[in-house]
Amino acid sequence: MNILILEAMKKYINIFNVLVMGSLLSLTSCIEEGKDLIAGKGSNFVRIPAAGTELNNVGLELSAGDKTADLVEIIRDVTSNAELQSTVTVKLKVDDALITKYNTAHGTTIKPLPTSFYKLSATDVTFNAGEFSKIVQLTIDPTKIVGADYAVGLTVDNAGAYKIRSGLGSALFKIIAKNQWDGRYKAAGVFSHPTAGDRAIDRVKDLVSVNANTVIAELGDLGGSGYYMLLTINTDNSVTIKPSGATPNVDQSYSRNYYDPATKRFYLNYSYNVNAPRIVKETLTRQ
């Protein structure tokens, strides 16, 4: 009888051990990468927060002369305050392969920003005592990149004694030169078709810089058909409209086309298709 009781107790103890070990393993699997149940244990990591976004836009005011903008933030995740007081250097490299990969995936033709066009504040980034975040800046003359799609890809090449957090070691940045009219606008108005009649225009449009005083915008509500227009803002705030994309022509003689800097609103009156004009009257208000 005692032997039977002893064997039963052994089975119970074995089952209890399995349950305890299973619970510990489950708990451990829930711990974030680089964390530990005991402070000061485990690995230290570096990461680029922007790596979580497929393409990051960095805009600079479109005017002559060098401009500086924050390009990338690098963060170190440490396991203790003592480790935070240490010094570590993270080495970055310009990585054009990120641009190639993006173009292949999206059918785009973004080009690597020529290294002669810009400079970075650092590629060897040193975290001193107490620092957990560092910013690398880009300096460039924005007039050099007007009319082209350029990007800079950055990868953590060496993190020293630290590890690179999985999936957060590389990021891609599109460099955009923006004039003062570049931005998002609410379009409202009427599109008049010679046979189908009138329809309301009620949509959001992005006006994108082409040069220092020109933006490209969707014509009417036909962006999906490849119809675009170039809006050139003249010194007296009058606006000259020219066709772009699939748009065959533009007649802007219907009424005055102008920009009101006080309200940040465009007033546009134009048509396309000479034989049977499609007439558009719209306002574009900055959002």
Short mmCIF file of C-alpha atoms in Angstrom, two decimals, residues 10-256:
data_model
loop_
_atom_site.label_atom_id
_atom_site.label_comp_id
_atom_site.label_asym_id
_atom_site.label_seq_id
_atom_site.Cartn_x
_atom_site.Cartn_y
_atom_site.Cartn_z
CA LYS A 10 5.88 10.62 -7.80
CA LYS A 11 3.40 10.89 -10.70
CA TYR A 12 1.80 13.93 -9.07
CA ILE A 13 5.19 15.61 -8.57
CA ASN A 14 6.17 14.94 -12.20
CA ILE A 15 2.90 16.40 -13.47
CA PHE A 16 3.37 19.45 -11.21
CA ASN A 17 6.91 19.98 -12.55
CA VAL A 18 5.68 19.83 -16.15
CA LEU A 19 2.96 22.37 -15.42
CA VAL A 20 5.39 24.74 -13.70
CA MET A 21 7.94 24.48 -16.51
CA GLY A 22 5.22 25.03 -19.10
CA SER A 23 4.04 28.15 -17.29
CA LEU A 24 7.57 29.53 -17.11
CA LEU A 25 8.14 28.87 -20.80
CA SER A 26 4.85 30.56 -21.65
CA LEU A 27 5.79 33.55 -19.51
CA THR A 28 9.22 33.78 -21.11
CA SER A 29 7.71 33.73 -24.61
CA CYS A 30 5.65 36.82 -23.73
CA ILE A 31 8.72 38.85 -22.76
CA GLU A 32 9.61 41.44 -25.41
CA GLU A 33 12.77 40.91 -27.38
CA GLY A 34 15.73 42.21 -25.42
CA LYS A 35 13.86 42.19 -22.10
CA ASP A 36 14.48 39.94 -19.11
CA LEU A 37 12.75 39.09 -15.86
CA ILE A 38 15.78 40.51 -14.05
CA ALA A 39 16.97 44.06 -14.78
CA GLY A 40 20.44 44.14 -16.29
CA LYS A 41 20.09 40.74 -17.92
CA GLY A 42 19.56 40.03 -21.60
CA SER A 43 20.68 41.89 -24.71
CA ASN A 44 20.89 45.58 -25.51
CA PHE A 45 19.45 46.69 -28.86
CA VAL A 46 19.48 49.57 -31.32
CA ARG A 47 16.62 50.34 -33.70
CA ILE A 48 15.38 52.83 -36.28
CA PRO A 49 11.72 53.67 -35.49
CA ALA A 50 11.12 54.82 -39.10
CA ALA A 51 11.92 51.29 -40.27
CA GLY A 52 8.32 50.47 -39.43
CA THR A 53 7.19 52.62 -42.38
CA GLU A 54 7.80 51.52 -45.95
CA LEU A 55 8.68 55.00 -47.26
CA ASN A 56 9.26 58.10 -45.14
CA ASN A 57 8.96 61.61 -46.62
CA VAL A 58 11.41 64.33 -45.65
CA GLY A 59 10.39 67.75 -46.94
CA LEU A 60 12.53 70.84 -47.30
CA GLU A 61 11.51 74.37 -48.27
CA LEU A 62 12.16 74.90 -51.96
CA SER A 63 14.56 77.83 -52.14
CA ALA A 64 18.18 78.28 -53.12
CA GLY A 65 20.90 77.49 -50.57
CA ASP A 66 21.58 74.67 -48.15
CA LYS A 67 18.73 73.56 -45.91
CA THR A 68 18.96 71.09 -43.01
CA ALA A 69 16.28 68.65 -41.90
CA ASP A 70 16.09 65.78 -39.41
CA LEU A 71 16.49 62.59 -41.42
CA VAL A 72 16.55 59.60 -39.09
CA GLU A 73 16.23 58.85 -35.38
CA ILE A 74 18.20 56.00 -33.82
CA ILE A 75 17.24 54.60 -30.40
CA ARG A 76 19.05 52.26 -28.06
CA ASP A 77 17.07 49.94 -25.79
CA VAL A 78 19.12 49.00 -22.74
CA THR A 79 18.48 46.60 -19.90
CA SER A 80 19.60 48.82 -17.03
CA ASN A 81 20.42 52.37 -16.02
CA ALA A 82 24.05 51.33 -15.64
CA GLU A 83 24.13 50.31 -19.30
CA LEU A 84 22.56 53.65 -20.23
CA GLN A 85 25.59 55.39 -18.73
CA SER A 86 27.90 53.55 -21.12
CA THR A 87 29.08 54.80 -24.51
CA VAL A 88 28.36 52.96 -27.75
CA THR A 89 28.90 53.87 -31.41
CA VAL A 90 26.48 52.78 -34.12
CA LYS A 91 27.70 52.81 -37.71
CA LEU A 92 25.27 53.62 -40.53
CA LYS A 93 25.68 53.05 -44.24
CA VAL A 94 23.86 54.50 -47.25
CA ASP A 95 22.01 51.53 -48.73
CA ASP A 96 20.79 51.93 -52.34
CA ALA A 97 19.51 48.34 -52.32
CA LEU A 98 16.54 49.55 -50.25
CA ILE A 99 15.51 51.82 -53.14
CA THR A 100 15.83 49.01 -55.68
CA LYS A 101 13.69 46.76 -53.50
CA TYR A 102 11.02 49.44 -53.09
CA ASN A 103 10.91 50.20 -56.82
CA THR A 104 10.55 46.52 -57.64
CA ALA A 105 7.69 46.09 -55.18
CA HIS A 106 5.78 49.23 -56.21
CA GLY A 107 6.67 49.77 -59.86
CA THR A 108 8.22 53.16 -59.08
CA THR A 109 11.37 54.80 -60.44
CA ILE A 110 12.80 56.51 -57.38
CA LYS A 111 16.50 57.25 -57.74
CA PRO A 112 19.25 57.20 -55.12
CA LEU A 113 20.04 60.75 -54.07
CA PRO A 114 23.52 61.48 -55.50
CA THR A 115 26.02 61.68 -52.67
CA SER A 116 27.45 64.87 -54.19
CA PHE A 117 24.10 66.60 -53.54
CA TYR A 118 24.01 66.26 -49.77
CA LYS A 119 25.83 65.56 -46.53
CA LEU A 120 24.80 63.75 -43.36
CA SER A 121 25.60 65.10 -39.92
CA ALA A 122 27.10 61.69 -39.03
CA THR A 123 27.32 58.10 -40.15
CA ASP A 124 29.15 57.03 -36.98
CA VAL A 125 26.60 57.84 -34.29
CA THR A 126 27.86 57.85 -30.72
CA PHE A 127 25.54 57.49 -27.75
CA ASN A 128 27.13 59.15 -24.74
CA ALA A 129 26.18 58.53 -21.11
CA GLY A 130 22.47 59.03 -20.54
CA GLU A 131 21.58 59.28 -24.24
CA PHE A 132 19.00 56.84 -25.62
CA SER A 133 18.05 58.72 -28.81
CA LYS A 134 20.15 60.32 -31.53
CA ILE A 135 19.14 62.26 -34.66
CA VAL A 136 21.03 62.26 -37.95
CA GLN A 137 20.39 65.31 -40.12
CA LEU A 138 20.59 65.81 -43.87
CA THR A 139 21.80 69.05 -45.48
CA ILE A 140 21.05 69.81 -49.14
CA ASP A 141 20.23 72.62 -51.56
CA PRO A 142 16.60 71.69 -52.43
CA THR A 143 16.82 73.30 -55.87
CA LYS A 144 19.05 70.38 -56.92
CA ILE A 145 16.24 67.85 -56.61
CA VAL A 146 13.30 69.62 -58.23
CA GLY A 147 11.42 67.52 -60.78
CA ALA A 148 12.90 64.15 -59.77
CA ASP A 149 12.12 61.47 -57.21
CA TYR A 150 15.12 60.90 -54.97
CA ALA A 151 15.55 58.86 -51.81
CA VAL A 152 18.18 57.91 -49.26
CA GLY A 153 18.27 54.41 -47.78
CA LEU A 154 20.03 53.88 -44.46
CA THR A 155 21.02 50.64 -42.73
CA VAL A 156 22.66 50.00 -39.37
CA ASP A 157 25.93 48.43 -40.51
CA ASN A 158 27.44 47.84 -37.08
CA ALA A 159 25.93 48.25 -33.62
CA GLY A 160 29.07 47.49 -31.64
CA ALA A 161 28.32 45.37 -28.58
CA TYR A 162 24.60 45.86 -29.13
CA LYS A 163 22.23 43.87 -31.32
CA ILE A 164 20.03 45.28 -34.08
CA ARG A 165 16.37 44.85 -33.27
CA SER A 166 14.75 42.49 -35.75
CA GLY A 167 13.13 44.29 -38.70
CA LEU A 168 14.16 47.74 -37.46
CA GLY A 169 17.66 48.07 -38.87
CA SER A 170 16.94 49.82 -42.18
CA ALA A 171 14.75 52.69 -43.37
CA LEU A 172 14.03 54.51 -46.63
CA PHE A 173 13.56 58.27 -46.92
CA LYS A 174 12.18 60.15 -49.91
CA ILE A 175 13.63 63.66 -50.10
CA ILE A 176 11.09 66.23 -51.24
CA ALA A 177 11.64 69.89 -52.16
CA LYS A 178 8.47 71.79 -51.28
CA ASN A 179 7.45 75.26 -52.39
CA GLN A 180 4.97 77.26 -50.30
CA TRP A 181 1.92 75.94 -52.19
CA ASP A 182 2.81 72.27 -51.76
CA GLY A 183 0.25 70.48 -49.60
CA ARG A 184 -3.21 68.96 -49.26
CA TYR A 185 -6.29 70.89 -50.42
CA LYS A 186 -10.05 70.45 -50.34
CA ALA A 187 -11.49 70.81 -53.85
CA ALA A 188 -15.05 72.04 -54.32
CA GLY A 189 -16.89 73.13 -57.46
CA VAL A 190 -18.64 71.96 -60.60
CA PHE A 191 -17.54 69.81 -63.54
CA SER A 192 -19.73 70.54 -66.58
CA HIS A 193 -19.87 67.88 -69.30
CA PRO A 194 -21.36 68.86 -72.70
CA THR A 195 -23.77 65.88 -72.77
CA ALA A 196 -23.78 64.35 -69.29
CA GLY A 197 -24.42 67.67 -67.56
CA ASP A 198 -23.03 68.95 -64.27
CA ARG A 199 -21.52 67.02 -61.41
CA ALA A 200 -20.16 68.31 -58.12
CA ILE A 201 -16.46 68.27 -57.30
CA ASP A 202 -15.92 67.33 -53.67
CA ARG A 203 -12.58 65.69 -53.03
CA VAL A 204 -9.13 66.07 -51.52
CA LYS A 205 -6.19 66.89 -53.79
CA ASP A 206 -2.47 66.86 -53.17
CA LEU A 207 -0.57 69.69 -54.83
CA VAL A 208 3.04 68.63 -55.36
CA SER A 209 5.99 70.94 -56.06
CA VAL A 210 7.46 70.91 -59.56
CA ASN A 211 9.69 73.97 -59.18
CA ALA A 212 9.88 77.10 -57.04
CA ASN A 213 6.48 78.47 -58.15
CA THR A 214 4.69 75.53 -59.84
CA VAL A 215 2.69 72.61 -58.47
CA ILE A 216 1.07 69.69 -60.23
CA ALA A 217 -2.52 68.78 -59.35
CA GLU A 218 -5.34 66.52 -60.44
CA LEU A 219 -7.45 68.12 -63.17
CA GLY A 220 -11.08 68.29 -62.10
CA ASP A 221 -11.83 64.84 -60.70
CA LEU A 222 -9.96 62.91 -63.40
CA GLY A 223 -6.73 61.96 -61.68
CA GLY A 224 -7.67 58.32 -62.01
CA SER A 225 -7.60 58.80 -65.79
CA GLY A 226 -4.16 60.39 -65.71
CA TYR A 227 -5.44 63.94 -66.28
CA TYR A 228 -3.34 66.51 -64.42
CA MET A 229 -2.57 70.20 -64.62
CA LEU A 230 0.40 72.41 -63.82
CA LEU A 231 -0.44 75.48 -61.73
CA THR A 232 2.15 78.25 -61.92
CA ILE A 233 1.68 81.02 -59.35
CA ASN A 234 2.90 84.31 -60.76
CA THR A 235 4.27 87.29 -58.80
CA ASP A 236 0.82 88.99 -58.82
CA ASN A 237 -0.80 85.73 -57.54
CA SER A 238 -2.44 85.07 -60.89
CA VAL A 239 -2.30 81.39 -61.86
CA THR A 240 -1.30 79.99 -65.23
CA ILE A 241 -2.75 76.55 -65.99
CA LYS A 242 -1.09 74.12 -68.38
CA PRO A 243 -1.94 70.50 -69.21
CA SER A 244 0.05 67.59 -67.81
CA GLY A 245 -0.16 63.82 -67.99
CA ALA A 246 -2.92 62.60 -70.32
CA THR A 247 -4.66 66.00 -70.45
CA PRO A 248 -4.81 67.02 -74.15
CA ASN A 249 -5.13 70.79 -73.69
CA VAL A 250 -6.34 73.47 -71.31
CA ASP A 251 -8.34 76.62 -72.05
CA GLN A 252 -8.11 79.04 -69.12
CA SER A 253 -9.91 81.98 -70.72
CA TYR A 254 -13.27 81.49 -68.95
CA SER A 255 -12.52 83.67 -65.96
CA ARG A 256 -9.71 84.84 -63.74
#
